Coordinates of C-alpha atoms in Angstrom, one line a residue:
Chain A
M20 CA -22.9 11.4 21.3
A21 CA -19.6 12.5 19.9
F22 CA -16.7 13.0 22.3
T23 CA -15.4 16.5 22.9
P24 CA -12.0 17.8 24.0
R25 CA -13.2 17.4 27.6
T26 CA -14.3 13.8 27.3
P27 CA -12.0 11.8 29.7
R28 CA -10.9 9.3 27.0
V29 CA -10.0 12.2 24.6
V30 CA -8.1 13.9 27.4
A31 CA -6.2 10.7 28.2
A32 CA -5.3 10.0 24.6
R33 CA -4.2 13.6 24.0
R34 CA -1.6 13.2 26.8
L35 CA 0.2 10.8 24.4
Q36 CA 1.4 13.8 22.6
R37 CA 3.9 14.0 25.4
R38 CA 6.9 11.6 25.6
R39 CA 6.5 11.1 29.4
D40 CA 3.0 9.8 28.9
R41 CA 4.0 7.6 25.9
D42 CA 6.8 6.1 27.9
A43 CA 4.5 5.5 31.0
T44 CA 1.7 3.9 29.1
G45 CA 3.5 2.2 26.1
R46 CA 1.0 3.9 23.8
F47 CA 1.2 6.5 21.0
L48 CA -0.9 8.3 18.5
A49 CA -1.1 7.6 14.7
E50 CA -2.8 10.3 12.8
G51 CA -4.6 10.3 9.4
P52 CA -6.1 7.5 7.2
Q53 CA -2.8 6.2 5.9
A54 CA -1.2 5.7 9.3
V55 CA -4.4 4.2 10.7
R56 CA -4.7 1.8 7.7
E57 CA -1.1 0.6 8.3
A58 CA -1.6 0.3 12.0
L59 CA -4.8 -1.7 11.6
A60 CA -2.9 -4.1 9.2
R61 CA -1.0 -5.3 12.3
P62 CA -3.0 -7.3 14.8
E63 CA -2.9 -6.0 18.4
V64 CA -1.4 -2.7 17.6
V65 CA -4.4 -0.4 17.7
T66 CA -6.3 0.0 21.0
E67 CA -8.7 2.7 20.1
L68 CA -9.8 4.7 17.0
F69 CA -11.2 8.2 17.1
G70 CA -12.9 9.8 14.1
T71 CA -15.2 12.6 13.2
P72 CA -18.5 11.4 11.8
T73 CA -17.4 12.7 8.4
A74 CA -14.1 10.8 8.4
L75 CA -15.7 7.6 9.8
D76 CA -18.1 7.7 6.9
R77 CA -15.5 8.6 4.3
Y78 CA -13.1 5.8 5.5
A79 CA -15.8 3.3 6.4
E80 CA -13.6 0.4 5.5
L81 CA -11.1 1.5 8.3
A82 CA -13.9 1.8 10.8
A83 CA -15.1 -1.6 9.8
A84 CA -11.6 -3.1 10.0
A85 CA -11.3 -1.6 13.5
A86 CA -14.6 -3.1 14.6
R87 CA -13.6 -6.5 13.2
A88 CA -10.5 -6.4 15.3
D89 CA -12.6 -5.5 18.4
V90 CA -11.0 -2.0 18.5
P91 CA -13.3 0.5 20.1
V92 CA -14.3 3.2 17.5
S93 CA -15.4 6.5 19.0
E94 CA -17.0 9.5 17.3
V95 CA -15.4 12.8 18.2
T96 CA -16.4 16.3 17.4
D97 CA -14.2 18.4 15.1
E98 CA -12.9 20.1 18.2
G99 CA -12.2 16.7 19.9
L100 CA -10.3 15.6 16.8
A101 CA -8.4 18.9 16.7
A102 CA -7.3 18.3 20.3
L103 CA -6.0 14.8 19.4
A104 CA -4.3 15.8 16.2
E105 CA -0.9 17.6 15.9
T106 CA -1.3 18.7 12.3
V107 CA -3.2 21.8 11.1
A108 CA -5.2 19.8 8.6
P109 CA -6.0 16.5 10.2
Q110 CA -8.0 14.1 8.1
G111 CA -10.4 13.2 10.8
L112 CA -8.8 10.0 12.2
V113 CA -6.5 9.4 15.1
A114 CA -5.7 5.9 16.5
V115 CA -4.2 5.0 19.9
C116 CA -1.5 2.3 19.3
R117 CA 0.7 0.1 21.4
H118 CA 4.4 0.5 21.2
L119 CA 5.6 -2.0 18.7
D120 CA 9.4 -2.0 19.0
V121 CA 11.1 -5.4 19.5
P122 CA 14.4 -6.3 21.1
L123 CA 17.5 -6.2 18.8
E124 CA 17.9 -10.0 19.2
Q125 CA 14.4 -10.6 17.9
A126 CA 15.0 -8.3 14.9
L127 CA 18.3 -10.1 14.1
A128 CA 16.6 -13.5 14.4
G129 CA 14.8 -12.6 11.2
A130 CA 18.2 -12.4 9.5
P131 CA 17.7 -9.0 7.9
R132 CA 20.1 -8.3 5.0
L133 CA 19.8 -4.6 5.4
V134 CA 19.6 -2.6 8.7
A135 CA 19.6 1.1 9.3
V136 CA 20.9 2.4 12.7
L137 CA 19.9 6.0 13.7
A138 CA 22.6 6.9 16.2
E139 CA 21.8 9.9 18.4
I140 CA 19.5 11.4 15.8
R141 CA 17.3 13.8 17.7
D142 CA 15.3 15.4 14.9
P143 CA 12.0 13.5 14.6
G144 CA 11.4 14.5 11.0
N145 CA 14.8 13.3 9.9
A146 CA 14.4 10.0 11.8
G147 CA 11.0 9.3 10.4
T148 CA 12.2 10.1 6.8
V149 CA 15.1 7.7 7.1
L150 CA 12.8 5.1 8.5
R151 CA 10.6 5.5 5.4
T152 CA 13.5 5.4 3.1
A153 CA 14.9 2.3 4.8
D154 CA 11.6 0.5 4.4
A155 CA 11.5 1.5 0.7
A156 CA 15.1 0.2 0.2
G157 CA 14.0 -3.2 1.8
A158 CA 15.6 -2.9 5.2
G159 CA 14.3 -5.4 7.7
A160 CA 15.0 -3.4 10.8
V161 CA 15.6 0.2 11.9
V162 CA 17.4 0.7 15.2
F163 CA 17.0 3.9 17.2
A164 CA 20.3 3.9 19.2
G165 CA 21.6 6.0 22.1
E166 CA 20.0 9.3 22.8
A167 CA 17.9 9.1 19.6
V168 CA 14.5 10.6 19.2
D169 CA 11.4 8.7 20.5
P170 CA 10.2 6.7 17.4
Y171 CA 6.7 7.3 18.6
N172 CA 7.0 11.1 18.5
G173 CA 4.2 12.4 16.4
K174 CA 6.4 14.1 13.9
C175 CA 8.5 10.9 13.5
V176 CA 5.4 8.8 13.0
R177 CA 4.0 11.2 10.4
A178 CA 7.4 11.5 8.5
S179 CA 7.6 7.7 8.4
A180 CA 4.4 7.7 6.3
G181 CA 3.3 4.3 7.7
S182 CA 6.8 2.6 7.6
L183 CA 6.9 2.6 11.4
F184 CA 4.4 -0.3 11.0
H185 CA 6.3 -2.1 8.3
V186 CA 9.8 -2.8 9.6
D187 CA 11.1 -4.1 12.9
V188 CA 11.7 -1.0 15.0
V189 CA 14.3 -1.5 17.7
R190 CA 15.2 0.9 20.6
A191 CA 18.8 0.3 21.8
A192 CA 20.3 2.3 24.6
D193 CA 23.9 1.6 23.8
P194 CA 25.1 2.2 20.2
L195 CA 28.4 0.4 20.7
E196 CA 26.8 -2.7 22.0
T197 CA 24.4 -2.5 19.0
V198 CA 27.4 -2.5 16.6
E199 CA 28.8 -5.5 18.3
A200 CA 25.5 -7.4 18.1
L201 CA 25.0 -6.5 14.5
R202 CA 28.5 -7.8 13.6
T203 CA 28.0 -10.9 15.6
A204 CA 24.9 -11.5 13.6
G205 CA 27.0 -11.5 10.4
L206 CA 26.3 -8.0 9.2
T207 CA 29.0 -5.7 7.8
V208 CA 28.7 -2.5 9.7
L209 CA 29.3 0.7 7.6
A210 CA 29.4 4.2 9.1
T211 CA 28.3 7.1 7.0
T212 CA 30.5 10.1 7.5
G213 CA 31.7 13.0 5.3
Y214 CA 35.2 12.2 6.3
G215 CA 35.1 8.4 5.5
D216 CA 38.1 6.8 4.0
S217 CA 36.0 4.6 1.7
D218 CA 34.1 6.1 -1.3
L219 CA 30.6 4.6 -1.7
D220 CA 31.1 4.0 -5.4
D221 CA 34.4 2.2 -4.8
L222 CA 32.7 0.0 -2.2
A223 CA 29.9 -0.7 -4.7
D224 CA 32.4 -1.6 -7.3
S225 CA 34.2 -4.0 -4.9
G226 CA 31.1 -6.1 -4.5
R227 CA 31.2 -5.7 -0.8
L228 CA 27.7 -4.0 -0.7
A229 CA 26.1 -7.3 -1.7
E230 CA 26.9 -8.6 1.8
P231 CA 24.3 -8.2 4.6
T232 CA 24.9 -4.7 5.8
A233 CA 24.0 -2.4 8.7
W234 CA 24.4 1.4 8.0
L235 CA 25.1 3.8 10.8
F236 CA 23.7 7.3 10.4
G237 CA 24.4 10.2 12.7
S238 CA 22.7 13.5 13.3
E239 CA 22.8 16.2 10.7
A240 CA 24.3 18.6 13.1
H241 CA 26.9 16.5 14.8
G242 CA 27.5 13.5 12.6
L243 CA 28.3 10.1 14.1
P244 CA 30.1 10.0 17.5
Q245 CA 33.7 9.3 16.7
E246 CA 34.0 6.1 18.8
L247 CA 31.0 4.7 16.9
A248 CA 32.5 5.5 13.5
A249 CA 35.7 3.9 14.7
A250 CA 33.8 0.7 15.8
A251 CA 32.4 0.2 12.3
D252 CA 34.0 -2.1 9.7
A253 CA 34.4 0.9 7.3
R254 CA 33.8 4.6 7.3
V255 CA 32.1 5.5 4.1
R256 CA 31.6 8.9 2.4
V257 CA 29.1 9.6 -0.3
P258 CA 31.1 11.2 -3.1
L259 CA 30.5 14.9 -3.6
H260 CA 30.8 15.6 -7.3
G261 CA 29.9 19.3 -7.2
R262 CA 30.7 22.0 -4.7
A263 CA 28.2 21.1 -2.0
E264 CA 30.0 20.6 1.3
S265 CA 27.7 17.8 2.3
L266 CA 24.3 16.1 1.8
N267 CA 21.5 16.3 4.2
L268 CA 20.8 13.3 6.3
A269 CA 17.8 12.0 4.4
A270 CA 19.6 12.3 1.0
A271 CA 22.8 10.6 2.3
A272 CA 20.8 7.8 3.8
A273 CA 18.8 7.3 0.6
V274 CA 21.9 7.1 -1.5
C275 CA 23.6 4.6 0.8
L276 CA 20.6 2.4 1.4
Y277 CA 19.7 2.3 -2.2
A278 CA 23.3 1.4 -3.1
S279 CA 23.0 -1.6 -0.9
A280 CA 19.6 -2.5 -2.3
R281 CA 20.9 -2.4 -5.8
A282 CA 24.0 -4.5 -4.9
Q283 CA 21.9 -7.0 -3.0
R284 CA 19.3 -7.6 -5.8
Chain B
M9 CA 26.5 53.3 15.7
A10 CA 25.0 49.9 15.0
F11 CA 21.7 49.8 13.0
T12 CA 18.5 49.0 14.8
P13 CA 15.3 47.4 13.4
R14 CA 14.1 51.0 12.7
T15 CA 17.1 52.1 10.7
P16 CA 15.8 52.6 7.1
R17 CA 18.4 50.3 5.5
V18 CA 17.4 47.5 7.9
V19 CA 13.7 48.2 7.2
A20 CA 14.3 48.0 3.5
A21 CA 16.4 44.8 3.6
R22 CA 13.8 43.2 5.9
R23 CA 11.2 43.7 3.2
L24 CA 13.1 41.1 1.1
Q25 CA 11.5 38.4 3.3
R26 CA 8.4 39.0 1.1
R27 CA 8.3 37.6 -2.4
R28 CA 6.7 40.7 -3.8
D29 CA 9.7 42.8 -2.7
R30 CA 12.2 40.3 -3.9
D31 CA 10.6 40.3 -7.3
A32 CA 10.4 44.1 -7.4
T33 CA 14.0 44.7 -6.4
G34 CA 15.8 41.6 -7.8
R35 CA 17.4 41.2 -4.4
F36 CA 17.2 38.5 -1.7
L37 CA 18.6 37.7 1.8
A38 CA 21.2 35.1 2.6
E39 CA 21.5 34.3 6.3
G40 CA 24.4 32.9 8.3
P41 CA 28.1 32.5 7.8
Q42 CA 28.0 29.6 5.4
A43 CA 25.6 31.2 2.9
V44 CA 27.4 34.6 3.2
R45 CA 30.7 32.9 2.5
E46 CA 29.3 31.2 -0.6
A47 CA 27.7 34.4 -1.8
L48 CA 30.9 36.4 -1.4
A49 CA 32.7 33.8 -3.5
R50 CA 30.7 35.1 -6.5
P51 CA 31.6 38.5 -7.6
E52 CA 28.8 41.0 -8.0
V53 CA 26.3 38.9 -6.0
V54 CA 26.4 40.6 -2.6
T55 CA 25.2 44.2 -2.3
E56 CA 25.3 44.7 1.4
L57 CA 26.4 42.8 4.5
F58 CA 24.8 43.2 8.0
G59 CA 26.4 41.7 11.1
T60 CA 26.3 42.1 14.8
P61 CA 29.7 43.3 16.2
T62 CA 30.2 39.8 17.7
A63 CA 29.6 38.1 14.4
L64 CA 31.7 40.5 12.4
D65 CA 34.5 39.9 14.8
R66 CA 34.1 36.1 14.8
Y67 CA 33.9 36.0 11.0
A68 CA 36.4 38.7 10.4
E69 CA 37.5 37.0 7.2
L70 CA 34.0 37.4 5.7
A71 CA 33.9 41.1 6.7
A72 CA 37.3 41.5 5.1
A73 CA 36.2 39.7 1.9
A74 CA 33.1 42.0 1.7
A75 CA 35.2 45.1 2.2
R76 CA 37.7 44.0 -0.6
A77 CA 34.7 43.5 -2.9
D78 CA 33.5 47.1 -2.1
V79 CA 30.4 45.6 -0.4
P80 CA 29.1 47.9 2.4
V81 CA 29.4 46.2 5.8
S82 CA 27.0 47.5 8.5
E83 CA 26.9 46.8 12.1
V84 CA 23.5 45.9 13.4
T85 CA 22.3 45.5 17.0
D86 CA 21.1 42.0 18.1
E87 CA 17.5 43.3 17.6
G88 CA 18.4 44.6 14.1
L89 CA 19.8 41.2 13.2
A90 CA 16.8 39.4 14.6
A91 CA 14.6 41.6 12.4
L92 CA 16.5 40.6 9.3
A93 CA 16.9 36.9 10.1
E94 CA 14.1 34.3 9.7
T95 CA 15.6 31.6 11.9
V96 CA 15.4 31.5 15.7
A97 CA 19.1 31.1 16.2
P98 CA 20.7 33.4 13.6
Q99 CA 24.5 33.4 13.6
G100 CA 24.8 37.1 13.3
L101 CA 25.2 37.7 9.6
V102 CA 22.7 38.5 6.8
A103 CA 23.7 39.5 3.3
V104 CA 21.6 41.3 0.7
C105 CA 22.2 39.5 -2.6
R106 CA 21.3 40.1 -6.2
H107 CA 19.2 37.5 -8.0
L108 CA 21.5 35.2 -9.8
D109 CA 19.3 33.0 -12.1
V110 CA 20.4 32.8 -15.7
P111 CA 18.3 32.1 -18.8
L112 CA 18.0 28.4 -19.7
E113 CA 19.9 29.0 -23.0
Q114 CA 22.8 30.3 -21.0
A115 CA 22.8 27.3 -18.6
L116 CA 22.6 24.9 -21.6
A117 CA 25.5 26.7 -23.3
G118 CA 27.7 25.3 -20.6
A119 CA 26.7 21.7 -21.8
P120 CA 25.8 20.3 -18.4
R121 CA 25.7 16.5 -18.3
L122 CA 23.3 16.5 -15.4
V123 CA 20.3 18.8 -14.9
A124 CA 17.5 18.8 -12.3
V125 CA 14.1 20.3 -13.1
L126 CA 11.8 21.1 -10.2
A127 CA 8.4 21.2 -11.8
E128 CA 5.6 23.0 -9.8
I129 CA 7.4 22.2 -6.5
R130 CA 5.9 24.7 -4.1
D131 CA 7.6 23.6 -0.8
P132 CA 10.7 25.8 -0.3
G133 CA 12.4 23.3 2.0
N134 CA 12.0 20.5 -0.5
A135 CA 13.2 22.6 -3.4
G136 CA 16.3 23.8 -1.5
T137 CA 17.1 20.3 -0.4
V138 CA 16.9 19.0 -4.0
L139 CA 19.0 21.9 -5.2
R140 CA 21.7 20.9 -2.6
T141 CA 21.5 17.3 -3.6
A142 CA 21.8 18.1 -7.3
D143 CA 24.9 20.2 -6.6
A144 CA 26.4 17.3 -4.6
A145 CA 25.7 14.9 -7.5
G146 CA 27.4 17.2 -9.9
A147 CA 24.5 18.8 -11.7
G148 CA 25.4 21.9 -13.7
A149 CA 22.0 23.5 -13.6
V150 CA 18.8 23.4 -11.6
V151 CA 15.6 24.6 -13.2
F152 CA 12.6 25.9 -11.2
A153 CA 9.9 25.4 -13.7
G154 CA 6.2 26.4 -13.8
E155 CA 4.5 27.5 -10.7
A156 CA 7.5 26.5 -8.6
V157 CA 8.6 28.1 -5.4
D158 CA 10.7 31.3 -5.5
P159 CA 14.3 30.0 -5.3
Y160 CA 15.1 33.1 -3.3
N161 CA 12.6 32.2 -0.6
G162 CA 14.5 32.2 2.7
K163 CA 13.6 28.7 3.6
C164 CA 14.8 27.5 0.1
V165 CA 18.0 29.5 0.4
R166 CA 18.7 27.9 3.8
A167 CA 17.9 24.4 2.8
S168 CA 20.2 24.7 -0.2
A169 CA 23.1 25.2 2.3
G170 CA 25.0 27.4 -0.1
S171 CA 24.3 25.4 -3.3
L172 CA 22.1 28.2 -4.6
F173 CA 25.4 30.0 -5.3
H174 CA 27.2 26.9 -6.9
V175 CA 25.0 25.8 -9.8
D176 CA 23.3 27.6 -12.6
V177 CA 19.8 28.4 -11.3
V178 CA 17.2 28.8 -14.0
R179 CA 13.6 30.1 -13.7
A180 CA 11.4 28.8 -16.5
A181 CA 7.8 29.7 -16.8
D182 CA 6.8 26.9 -19.1
P183 CA 7.8 23.3 -18.1
L184 CA 6.9 21.8 -21.5
E185 CA 9.0 24.3 -23.3
T186 CA 11.8 23.5 -20.9
V187 CA 11.6 19.8 -21.7
E188 CA 11.8 20.7 -25.4
A189 CA 14.8 22.9 -24.9
L190 CA 16.6 20.3 -22.8
R191 CA 16.1 17.7 -25.5
T192 CA 17.2 19.9 -28.2
A193 CA 20.4 20.5 -26.2
G194 CA 21.0 16.8 -26.4
L195 CA 19.9 15.7 -22.9
T196 CA 17.8 12.6 -22.3
V197 CA 14.8 13.8 -20.3
L198 CA 13.7 11.4 -17.5
A199 CA 10.5 11.9 -15.5
T200 CA 10.5 10.6 -11.9
T201 CA 7.1 9.1 -11.1
G202 CA 5.9 6.3 -8.8
Y203 CA 4.0 4.9 -11.8
G204 CA 6.8 4.9 -14.3
D205 CA 7.2 2.1 -16.7
S206 CA 11.0 2.0 -16.4
D207 CA 12.7 0.8 -13.3
L208 CA 15.7 2.9 -12.2
D209 CA 17.9 -0.2 -11.7
D210 CA 17.1 -1.5 -15.2
L211 CA 17.9 1.9 -16.7
A212 CA 21.2 1.9 -14.9
D213 CA 21.9 -1.6 -16.1
S214 CA 21.1 -0.6 -19.7
G215 CA 23.9 2.0 -19.6
R216 CA 21.5 4.7 -20.6
L217 CA 22.1 6.8 -17.5
A218 CA 25.6 7.5 -18.7
E219 CA 24.1 9.9 -21.3
P220 CA 23.7 13.6 -20.5
T221 CA 20.4 13.6 -18.5
A222 CA 17.8 16.0 -17.2
W223 CA 15.6 14.6 -14.3
L224 CA 12.1 16.0 -13.8
F225 CA 10.9 16.0 -10.3
G226 CA 7.3 16.9 -9.3
S227 CA 5.8 18.0 -6.0
E228 CA 5.5 15.5 -3.1
A229 CA 1.8 16.1 -2.9
H230 CA 0.8 16.0 -6.5
G231 CA 3.7 14.4 -8.5
L232 CA 4.5 15.5 -11.9
P233 CA 1.8 17.0 -14.1
Q234 CA 0.7 14.2 -16.5
E235 CA 1.5 16.0 -19.7
L236 CA 4.9 16.8 -18.4
A237 CA 5.6 13.1 -17.6
A238 CA 4.3 12.2 -21.0
A239 CA 6.7 14.6 -22.7
A240 CA 9.8 13.0 -21.2
D241 CA 11.8 10.4 -23.0
A242 CA 11.0 7.9 -20.2
R243 CA 9.0 7.7 -17.0
V244 CA 11.2 6.2 -14.3
R245 CA 10.2 4.7 -10.9
V246 CA 12.6 4.2 -8.0
P247 CA 12.1 0.6 -7.0
L248 CA 10.3 0.0 -3.7
H249 CA 11.8 -3.1 -2.2
G250 CA 9.9 -3.0 1.1
R251 CA 6.3 -2.0 1.9
A252 CA 6.7 1.8 1.7
E253 CA 4.2 3.3 -0.7
S254 CA 6.6 5.9 -1.9
L255 CA 9.8 7.8 -1.1
N256 CA 9.7 11.4 -0.2
L257 CA 10.9 13.9 -2.8
A258 CA 14.3 14.5 -1.3
A259 CA 15.1 10.8 -1.1
A260 CA 13.8 10.0 -4.6
A261 CA 15.8 12.8 -6.1
A262 CA 18.9 11.7 -4.2
V263 CA 18.6 8.2 -5.5
C264 CA 18.0 9.3 -9.1
L265 CA 20.6 12.0 -9.3
Y266 CA 23.3 9.7 -7.7
A267 CA 22.4 6.9 -10.1
S268 CA 23.2 9.3 -12.9
A269 CA 26.4 10.5 -11.2
R270 CA 27.6 7.0 -10.8
A271 CA 26.8 6.0 -14.4
Q272 CA 28.5 9.2 -15.7
R273 CA 31.8 8.8 -13.8

């Protein structure tokens, strides 16, 4: 019989919509077929899959993949699914996943040539979008540093469009220590700021972007903390050719990360 | 005496939150000091300014600029302002503005070297963000083509962060006719699509991006209509170096528009 919103396992999984319960259990929710597919591609990540009968039928290959990985698959009613999902038009599947962040040292041991650091970024949609863009640009690691949003926040997971499962995600309490560790690992650390003294185009012309690089991005509202910008090897501004006062975070990150990707080809 | 939510002029202005009333009156609302400042920088755009006593005091230079331009300035109560504003934390100012779009021919007469075309993009936040990014990259015109969102939608105005007042905004009913007109004006028309046969980096290497260029962007959910992509001079994909399946619209537009800006320097 399909689980309802009152079935204890649905009640328990639903609690993962709250950060407190995610932190306490080391679990989070991934919603929709795309995220579930990406999660199932990583062994040991998924602990449970919920789906409506319709969705489990429509995405039978995902249900089969879960079964092969010994992941319990449970049918839920439409109401049970609605209780687990945070979007208004859920596509019938929600997976319970284990946290998958790794220590910074482990991510750096892979010698990534491109790293994105989200410093004190509190907006989950912005953070997830930058994570997705960093993945597309070929970044090996994305660091959530300082008082950044929880990478397992539902909105962040959805905005990442599966990229949360593709790159090494790191949670680092201290942004300054992160900068030191990145530099020690041989990465050039570049701070993105509207008031930077280096123009991105000039930096690209200089050939310096071909080096292994870590980009620091601050929140849209407050920018990078000053001491963090000061600790970087350079403070870089994206040129503003028109009359806009600034770019939004996702656009600025896309321009910077793709400038690196192009230089590093 | 300050206007309240029931004052007829506040009631009339509030109706501009609805598209029907914007279309019927040729007016729209711009909210917050940044948008009001940009609007006032253009003669004839603002027809009325509402502000709380606190905001009119804090932004006295904007109230003065409005008065110099013979724009009526009206004090509203906090409740009156809340009725006019669409955000939860309005900063005390809302201006009634005239529609400012221009015909495509007029925009092309300015010989813009960079144009962004939003084809059938229905999400106002996405459209406003691309408008902002296009302005930053130096685009001279942004065309809302086909069944695109109303550029005067409040969410689009806010996401544009003032850029709605900086570039030539065009509303074009027929996207295919728009492509023809752009090409006739000497612009290379490039369609952004994940399935494009030209790689953005290769195109940049070829020097072709230095030409006057119009970029076509489609909706995040549906991409560009196929006949529109086919009508372009080339179909261009942003390279995906990692495992992300795609970029979101704002990120893809930023990468493409800035690739042109860099090539056109």
